PDB file of C-alpha atoms in Angstrom:
ATOM      1  CA  UNK A   1      62.615 -35.051-103.577  1.00  0.00           C
ATOM      2  CA  UNK A   2      65.244 -37.545-105.328  1.00  0.00           C
ATOM      3  CA  UNK A   3      67.667 -38.877-103.230  1.00  0.00           C
ATOM      4  CA  UNK A   4      70.954 -40.471-105.003  1.00  0.00           C
ATOM      5  CA  UNK A   5      71.318 -43.813-103.998  1.00  0.00           C
ATOM      6  CA  UNK A   6      74.876 -43.819-105.506  1.00  0.00           C
ATOM      7  CA  UNK A   7      77.662 -44.956-103.271  1.00  0.00           C
ATOM      8  CA  UNK A   8      79.896 -42.458-104.899  1.00  0.00           C
ATOM      9  CA  UNK A   9      77.135 -39.441-104.453  1.00  0.00           C
ATOM     10  CA  UNK A  10      76.926 -39.991-101.569  1.00  0.00           C
ATOM     11  CA  UNK A  11      80.642 -40.456-100.163  1.00  0.00           C
ATOM     12  CA  UNK A  12      81.396 -37.219-102.270  1.00  0.00           C
ATOM     13  CA  UNK A  13      78.074 -35.451-100.719  1.00  0.00           C
ATOM     14  CA  UNK A  14      79.735 -36.475 -96.835  1.00  0.00           C
ATOM     15  CA  UNK A  15      83.900 -35.233 -98.219  1.00  0.00           C
ATOM     16  CA  UNK A  16      82.134 -31.787 -99.450  1.00  0.00           C
ATOM     17  CA  UNK A  17      79.785 -31.569 -95.434  1.00  0.00           C
ATOM     18  CA  UNK A  18      82.597 -32.449 -93.532  1.00  0.00           C
ATOM     19  CA  UNK A  19      85.404 -30.017 -94.744  1.00  0.00           C
ATOM     20  CA  UNK A  20      83.777 -26.825 -92.887  1.00  0.00           C
ATOM     21  CA  UNK A  21      83.661 -29.500 -89.440  1.00  0.00           C
ATOM     22  CA  UNK A  22      87.087 -27.792 -89.358  1.00  0.00           C
ATOM     23  CA  UNK A  23      85.599 -24.304 -88.861  1.00  0.00           C
ATOM     24  CA  UNK A  24      82.773 -25.994 -86.237  1.00  0.00           C
ATOM     25  CA  UNK A  25      85.668 -27.396 -83.951  1.00  0.00           C
ATOM     26  CA  UNK A  26      87.658 -23.638 -84.432  1.00  0.00           C
ATOM     27  CA  UNK A  27      84.449 -22.506 -83.606  1.00  0.00           C
ATOM     28  CA  UNK A  28      83.432 -25.153 -80.439  1.00  0.00           C
ATOM     29  CA  UNK A  29      86.993 -24.065 -78.609  1.00  0.00           C
ATOM     30  CA  UNK A  30      86.295 -20.570 -78.913  1.00  0.00           C
ATOM     31  CA  UNK A  31      83.568 -20.571 -77.756  1.00  0.00           C
ATOM     32  CA  UNK A  32      84.975 -22.568 -74.959  1.00  0.00           C
ATOM     33  CA  UNK A  33      87.367 -19.654 -74.598  1.00  0.00           C
ATOM     34  CA  UNK A  34      85.216 -16.419 -74.288  1.00  0.00           C
ATOM     35  CA  UNK A  35      82.826 -18.387 -71.986  1.00  0.00           C
ATOM     36  CA  UNK A  36      85.965 -19.503 -69.529  1.00  0.00           C
ATOM     37  CA  UNK A  37      86.731 -15.252 -69.669  1.00  0.00           C
ATOM     38  CA  UNK A  38      83.135 -14.482 -69.048  1.00  0.00           C
ATOM     39  CA  UNK A  39      83.412 -16.192 -66.310  1.00  0.00           C
ATOM     40  CA  UNK A  40      86.682 -14.709 -64.823  1.00  0.00           C
ATOM     41  CA  UNK A  41      84.465 -10.834 -66.103  1.00  0.00           C
ATOM     42  CA  UNK A  42      81.619 -12.200 -63.262  1.00  0.00           C
ATOM     43  CA  UNK A  43      83.400 -13.086 -60.291  1.00  0.00           C
ATOM     44  CA  UNK A  44      85.522  -9.817 -60.640  1.00  0.00           C
ATOM     45  CA  UNK A  45      82.215  -8.385 -60.811  1.00  0.00           C
ATOM     46  CA  UNK A  46      80.435 -10.118 -57.844  1.00  0.00           C
ATOM     47  CA  UNK A  47      83.535  -9.563 -55.954  1.00  0.00           C
ATOM     48  CA  UNK A  48      83.749  -5.853 -56.630  1.00  0.00           C
ATOM     49  CA  UNK A  49      79.977  -5.839 -55.773  1.00  0.00           C
ATOM     50  CA  UNK A  50      80.570  -6.763 -52.776  1.00  0.00           C
ATOM     51  CA  UNK A  51      83.538  -4.482 -51.649  1.00  0.00           C
ATOM     52  CA  UNK A  52      81.038  -2.080 -52.405  1.00  0.00           C
ATOM     53  CA  UNK A  53      78.386  -3.577 -50.137  1.00  0.00           C
ATOM     54  CA  UNK A  54      80.999  -4.109 -47.702  1.00  0.00           C
ATOM     55  CA  UNK A  55      82.032  -0.692 -47.898  1.00  0.00           C
ATOM     56  CA  UNK A  56      79.857   2.134 -44.894  1.00  0.00           C
ATOM     57  CA  UNK A  57      77.539   4.267 -47.094  1.00  0.00           C
ATOM     58  CA  UNK A  58      79.097   7.591 -47.126  1.00  0.00           C
ATOM     59  CA  UNK A  59      82.815   5.895 -48.579  1.00  0.00           C
ATOM     60  CA  UNK A  60      83.284   6.788 -51.513  1.00  0.00           C
ATOM     61  CA  UNK A  61      85.339   4.219 -54.366  1.00  0.00           C
ATOM     62  CA  UNK A  62      85.461   5.075 -57.690  1.00  0.00           C
ATOM     63  CA  UNK A  63      87.752   3.532 -58.692  1.00  0.00           C
ATOM     64  CA  UNK A  64      85.662   0.265 -58.050  1.00  0.00           C
ATOM     65  CA  UNK A  65      82.932   1.878 -59.917  1.00  0.00           C
ATOM     66  CA  UNK A  66      85.256   2.193 -62.886  1.00  0.00           C
ATOM     67  CA  UNK A  67      86.203  -0.984 -62.857  1.00  0.00           C
ATOM     68  CA  UNK A  68      82.892  -2.152 -62.575  1.00  0.00           C
ATOM     69  CA  UNK A  69      81.976   0.203 -65.291  1.00  0.00           C
ATOM     70  CA  UNK A  70      84.798  -1.741 -67.645  1.00  0.00           C
ATOM     71  CA  UNK A  71      83.725  -5.121 -66.393  1.00  0.00           C
ATOM     72  CA  UNK A  72      80.246  -4.413 -67.740  1.00  0.00           C
ATOM     73  CA  UNK A  73      81.872  -3.593 -71.120  1.00  0.00           C
ATOM     74  CA  UNK A  74      84.302  -6.334 -71.086  1.00  0.00           C
ATOM     75  CA  UNK A  75      80.485  -9.139 -70.697  1.00  0.00           C
ATOM     76  CA  UNK A  76      78.634  -6.743 -73.105  1.00  0.00           C
ATOM     77  CA  UNK A  77      81.249  -7.768 -76.225  1.00  0.00           C
ATOM     78  CA  UNK A  78      81.883 -11.340 -74.831  1.00  0.00           C
ATOM     79  CA  UNK A  79      78.489 -11.666 -74.781  1.00  0.00           C
ATOM     80  CA  UNK A  80      78.496 -10.311 -78.591  1.00  0.00           C
ATOM     81  CA  UNK A  81      81.337 -12.223 -79.146  1.00  0.00           C
ATOM     82  CA  UNK A  82      79.643 -15.564 -77.771  1.00  0.00           C
ATOM     83  CA  UNK A  83      76.784 -15.244 -80.390  1.00  0.00           C
ATOM     84  CA  UNK A  84      78.024 -14.128 -83.041  1.00  0.00           C
ATOM     85  CA  UNK A  85      80.486 -17.372 -82.511  1.00  0.00           C
ATOM     86  CA  UNK A  86      76.729 -19.521 -82.109  1.00  0.00           C
ATOM     87  CA  UNK A  87      75.230 -17.663 -85.362  1.00  0.00           C
ATOM     88  CA  UNK A  88      78.567 -18.982 -87.029  1.00  0.00           C
ATOM     89  CA  UNK A  89      78.169 -22.429 -85.788  1.00  0.00           C
ATOM     90  CA  UNK A  90      74.621 -22.695 -86.697  1.00  0.00           C
ATOM     91  CA  UNK A  91      75.607 -21.205 -90.239  1.00  0.00           C
ATOM     92  CA  UNK A  92      78.830 -23.457 -90.603  1.00  0.00           C
ATOM     93  CA  UNK A  93      75.692 -26.336 -89.965  1.00  0.00           C
ATOM     94  CA  UNK A  94      73.704 -25.615 -92.566  1.00  0.00           C
ATOM     95  CA  UNK A  95      76.254 -24.755 -95.463  1.00  0.00           C
ATOM     96  CA  UNK A  96      76.768 -28.854 -94.521  1.00  0.00           C
ATOM     97  CA  UNK A  97      73.291 -29.751 -94.964  1.00  0.00           C
ATOM     98  CA  UNK A  98      72.691 -27.381 -97.701  1.00  0.00           C
ATOM     99  CA  UNK A  99      76.122 -29.314 -99.630  1.00  0.00           C
ATOM    100  CA  UNK A 100      74.681 -32.574 -98.505  1.00  0.00           C
ATOM    101  CA  UNK A 101      71.241 -31.975-100.071  1.00  0.00           C
ATOM    102  CA  UNK A 102      72.836 -30.414-102.863  1.00  0.00           C
ATOM    103  CA  UNK A 103      75.202 -33.595-103.958  1.00  0.00           C
ATOM    104  CA  UNK A 104      72.857 -35.860-102.816  1.00  0.00           C
ATOM    105  CA  UNK A 105      69.161 -34.564-104.620  1.00  0.00           C
ATOM    106  CA  UNK A 106      68.201 -32.602-107.358  1.00  0.00           C
ATOM    107  CA  UNK A 107      67.557 -29.970-105.123  1.00  0.00           C
ATOM    108  CA  UNK A 108      71.008 -27.210-106.117  1.00  0.00           C
ATOM    109  CA  UNK A 109      71.419 -25.248-103.327  1.00  0.00           C
ATOM    110  CA  UNK A 110      75.034 -24.614-103.679  1.00  0.00           C
ATOM    111  CA  UNK A 111      74.468 -20.832-104.458  1.00  0.00           C
ATOM    112  CA  UNK A 112      73.202 -20.804-100.744  1.00  0.00           C
ATOM    113  CA  UNK A 113      75.858 -23.284 -99.250  1.00  0.00           C
ATOM    114  CA  UNK A 114      78.444 -20.411-100.853  1.00  0.00           C
ATOM    115  CA  UNK A 115      75.998 -17.797 -98.889  1.00  0.00           C
ATOM    116  CA  UNK A 116      76.193 -19.558 -95.705  1.00  0.00           C
ATOM    117  CA  UNK A 117      79.641 -20.248 -95.762  1.00  0.00           C
ATOM    118  CA  UNK A 118      80.571 -16.924 -96.207  1.00  0.00           C
ATOM    119  CA  UNK A 119      78.334 -15.175 -93.178  1.00  0.00           C
ATOM    120  CA  UNK A 120      79.457 -17.731 -91.279  1.00  0.00           C
ATOM    121  CA  UNK A 121      83.068 -17.204 -91.654  1.00  0.00           C
ATOM    122  CA  UNK A 122      82.427 -13.417 -91.302  1.00  0.00           C
ATOM    123  CA  UNK A 123      79.843 -13.815 -88.407  1.00  0.00           C
ATOM    124  CA  UNK A 124      83.702 -16.058 -87.232  1.00  0.00           C
ATOM    125  CA  UNK A 125      86.076 -12.599 -88.128  1.00  0.00           C
ATOM    126  CA  UNK A 126      83.411 -10.443 -86.463  1.00  0.00           C
ATOM    127  CA  UNK A 127      83.507 -12.711 -83.184  1.00  0.00           C
ATOM    128  CA  UNK A 128      87.026 -12.165 -82.917  1.00  0.00           C
ATOM    129  CA  UNK A 129      87.135  -8.937 -83.670  1.00  0.00           C
ATOM    130  CA  UNK A 130      84.762  -8.927 -80.555  1.00  0.00           C
ATOM    131  CA  UNK A 131      87.238 -10.924 -78.701  1.00  0.00           C
ATOM    132  CA  UNK A 132      90.631  -8.671 -79.442  1.00  0.00           C
ATOM    133  CA  UNK A 133      88.400  -5.657 -78.422  1.00  0.00           C
ATOM    134  CA  UNK A 134      87.991  -7.276 -74.999  1.00  0.00           C
ATOM    135  CA  UNK A 135      91.675  -7.960 -74.102  1.00  0.00           C
ATOM    136  CA  UNK A 136      92.463  -4.412 -75.611  1.00  0.00           C
ATOM    137  CA  UNK A 137      90.495  -3.134 -72.520  1.00  0.00           C
ATOM    138  CA  UNK A 138      91.338  -5.762 -70.113  1.00  0.00           C
ATOM    139  CA  UNK A 139      94.896  -5.502 -70.869  1.00  0.00           C
ATOM    140  CA  UNK A 140      94.371  -1.303 -70.465  1.00  0.00           C
ATOM    141  CA  UNK A 141      92.804  -1.911 -67.347  1.00  0.00           C
ATOM    142  CA  UNK A 142      96.158  -3.356 -65.838  1.00  0.00           C
ATOM    143  CA  UNK A 143      97.938  -0.817 -64.270  1.00  0.00           C
ATOM    144  CA  UNK A 144     101.426  -2.496 -63.560  1.00  0.00           C
ATOM    145  CA  UNK A 145     102.073  -0.746 -60.542  1.00  0.00           C
ATOM    146  CA  UNK A 146     101.536   2.878 -61.324  1.00  0.00           C
ATOM    147  CA  UNK A 147      99.011   4.561 -59.665  1.00  0.00           C
ATOM    148  CA  UNK A 148      97.884   1.883 -56.670  1.00  0.00           C
ATOM    149  CA  UNK A 149     100.313   0.857 -54.152  1.00  0.00           C
ATOM    150  CA  UNK A 150     104.182   0.472 -55.046  1.00  0.00           C
ATOM    151  CA  UNK A 151     106.041  -2.750 -54.481  1.00  0.00           C
ATOM    152  CA  UNK A 152     108.029  -1.943 -51.063  1.00  0.00           C
ATOM    153  CA  UNK A 153     111.670  -2.482 -51.346  1.00  0.00           C
TER     154      UNK A 153
END
């Protein structure tokens, strides 16, 4: 395998490889946001499970059980979102490697880099759809004063 010793080829390879790093920054920010949502879902589920355990056994709690089912659905969506974001980050990282190797060696990796980059963007878009779906489910749970205790005036 031939490695380029020309400074301009190496610097051009670095320039090509750095561009996808901006997408990696967006992915890292999304993972942080989605992980925070998962933590809140888990905290809420633990609170509701504690209420069920503390209640008498003959006391049905259909609203709490329904909310737990919604939280489970939201948690699954968030887990899929995190998986897609992680897959995206891996694909973008491999894109960076392929671009750099294609520029600094004799390896023809530009087609591979194109496929990796597009699949990484596709994973990111699917993760965004999961995130949107989870937030829609989260806001549908809210009653905004309807069906629950009314505020006393």
